[in-house]
mmCIF file of C-alpha atoms in Angstrom:
data_model
loop_
_atom_site.group_PDB
_atom_site.id
_atom_site.type_symbol
_atom_site.label_atom_id
_atom_site.label_comp_id
_atom_site.label_asym_id
_atom_site.label_seq_id
_atom_site.Cartn_x
_atom_site.Cartn_y
_atom_site.Cartn_z
ATOM 1 C CA MET H 1 -38.462 4.816 2.263
ATOM 2 C CA ILE H 2 -36.622 3.192 5.161
ATOM 3 C CA ASN H 3 -34.881 0.730 2.825
ATOM 4 C CA SER H 4 -33.856 3.567 0.487
ATOM 5 C CA MET H 5 -32.527 5.583 3.411
ATOM 6 C CA MET H 6 -30.397 2.669 4.650
ATOM 7 C CA ALA H 7 -29.028 2.056 1.122
ATOM 8 C CA ALA H 8 -28.093 5.735 0.778
ATOM 9 C CA TYR H 9 -26.319 5.778 4.172
ATOM 10 C CA ALA H 10 -24.397 2.589 3.295
ATOM 11 C CA ALA H 11 -23.373 3.962 -0.130
ATOM 12 C CA GLU H 12 -22.225 7.279 1.338
ATOM 13 C CA ASN H 13 -20.226 5.445 4.003
ATOM 14 C CA ARG H 14 -18.234 3.355 1.451
ATOM 15 C CA LYS H 15 -14.945 5.098 0.667
ATOM 16 C CA GLU H 16 -13.925 3.190 -2.472
ATOM 17 C CA SER H 17 -15.202 2.075 -5.883
ATOM 18 C CA ARG H 18 -16.142 -1.516 -6.659
ATOM 19 C CA GLY H 19 -18.379 -2.602 -9.525
ATOM 20 C CA ALA H 20 -21.794 -0.972 -9.151
ATOM 21 C CA HIS H 21 -20.531 0.828 -6.029
ATOM 22 C CA ALA H 22 -18.547 3.342 -8.093
ATOM 23 C CA ARG H 23 -17.675 6.746 -6.644
ATOM 24 C CA GLU H 24 -15.857 9.488 -8.526
ATOM 25 C CA ASP H 25 -14.318 10.847 -5.311
ATOM 26 C CA PHE H 26 -12.906 7.390 -4.380
ATOM 27 C CA PRO H 27 -11.909 5.788 -7.727
ATOM 28 C CA HIS H 28 -9.845 2.842 -6.421
ATOM 29 C CA ARG H 29 -10.634 -0.434 -4.644
ATOM 30 C CA MET H 30 -9.371 -1.102 -1.123
ATOM 31 C CA ASP H 31 -9.009 -4.884 -0.754
ATOM 32 C CA GLU H 32 -7.709 -6.952 2.136
ATOM 33 C CA TYR H 33 -4.853 -8.099 -0.144
ATOM 34 C CA ASP H 34 -3.133 -6.589 -3.175
ATOM 35 C CA TYR H 35 -4.623 -8.917 -5.794
ATOM 36 C CA THR H 36 -2.131 -7.768 -8.432
ATOM 37 C CA LYS H 37 0.513 -9.774 -6.501
ATOM 38 C CA PRO H 38 0.598 -13.335 -5.093
ATOM 39 C CA ILE H 39 -1.333 -13.336 -1.795
ATOM 40 C CA GLU H 40 0.690 -16.147 -0.178
ATOM 41 C CA SER H 41 3.353 -13.723 1.087
ATOM 42 C CA GLN H 42 0.932 -10.944 2.117
ATOM 43 C CA LYS H 43 -0.627 -10.233 5.490
ATOM 44 C CA LYS H 44 -4.408 -9.751 5.397
ATOM 45 C CA LYS H 45 -5.601 -6.270 6.423
ATOM 46 C CA ASN H 46 -8.087 -5.957 9.293
ATOM 47 C CA ILE H 47 -11.743 -5.556 8.279
ATOM 48 C CA GLU H 48 -11.625 -1.881 9.329
ATOM 49 C CA GLU H 49 -8.837 -1.189 6.783
ATOM 50 C CA HIS H 50 -10.506 -2.467 3.588
ATOM 51 C CA TRP H 51 -13.890 -2.541 1.833
ATOM 52 C CA ARG H 52 -14.156 -6.181 0.776
ATOM 53 C CA LYS H 53 -16.909 -6.731 3.306
ATOM 54 C CA HIS H 54 -20.686 -6.642 3.541
ATOM 55 C CA THR H 55 -22.237 -3.485 4.941
ATOM 56 C CA LEU H 56 -25.139 -4.065 7.344
ATOM 57 C CA THR H 57 -27.485 -1.212 8.212
ATOM 58 C CA ASN H 58 -30.152 -0.864 10.852
ATOM 59 C CA VAL H 59 -32.527 2.022 11.499
ATOM 60 C CA ASP H 60 -34.245 3.085 14.698
ATOM 61 C CA VAL H 61 -37.671 3.943 13.282
ATOM 62 C CA ALA H 62 -38.565 6.240 16.185
ATOM 63 C CA SER H 63 -35.475 8.446 15.880
ATOM 64 C CA GLY H 64 -34.482 7.791 12.241
ATOM 65 C CA LYS H 65 -30.907 7.056 13.337
ATOM 66 C CA VAL H 66 -29.059 4.638 11.046
ATOM 67 C CA SER H 67 -26.331 2.387 12.453
ATOM 68 C CA ILE H 68 -23.763 0.647 10.248
ATOM 69 C CA SER H 69 -21.812 -2.562 10.897
ATOM 70 C CA TYR H 70 -19.941 -5.065 8.734
ATOM 71 C CA ARG H 71 -19.429 -8.784 8.206
ATOM 72 C CA PRO H 72 -16.694 -10.524 6.210
ATOM 73 C CA VAL H 73 -17.202 -11.828 2.689
ATOM 74 C CA ILE H 74 -17.333 -15.650 2.601
ATOM 75 C CA ASP H 75 -14.606 -16.785 0.195
ATOM 76 C CA LYS H 76 -15.023 -20.552 0.211
ATOM 77 C CA VAL H 77 -17.511 -22.703 -1.693
ATOM 78 C CA LEU H 78 -19.828 -24.957 0.317
ATOM 79 C CA ASP H 79 -18.603 -28.207 -1.227
ATOM 80 C CA SER H 80 -15.010 -28.124 -2.474
ATOM 81 C CA SER H 81 -15.340 -31.720 -3.751
ATOM 82 C CA LYS H 82 -17.693 -30.406 -6.478
ATOM 83 C CA ILE H 83 -16.052 -27.101 -7.404
ATOM 84 C CA ASP H 84 -12.902 -25.172 -6.529
ATOM 85 C CA THR H 85 -12.950 -21.768 -4.886
ATOM 86 C CA ILE H 86 -12.097 -19.009 -7.358
ATOM 87 C CA PRO H 87 -9.855 -16.399 -5.731
ATOM 88 C CA PRO H 88 -10.719 -12.716 -6.258
ATOM 89 C CA LYS H 89 -8.684 -10.668 -8.687
ATOM 90 C CA ILE H 90 -8.647 -7.162 -10.119
ATOM 91 C CA ARG H 91 -10.699 -6.777 -13.304
ATOM 92 C CA ALA H 92 -8.637 -5.629 -16.266
ATOM 93 C CA TYR H 93 -10.244 -4.408 -19.468
#
């Protein structure tokens, strides 16, 4: 139940749609860059301004209060001599 509660709080907190995290009231992605354009000339948005991040939840079992924090997505592969990093892009169907 605690895990389900934390997942529900995290999902409700996300104000965008991305893959399985789709929301009808927030249909568009909010990335740190506009991936429809070359990123070399763009300035990266702060982590508070986009949703390309991992949501971390914690619950105080005694009170039931859920706290939410974030950490950045790791973009680089562990060994670039074996494989290149694949940059993110918008899916187009």
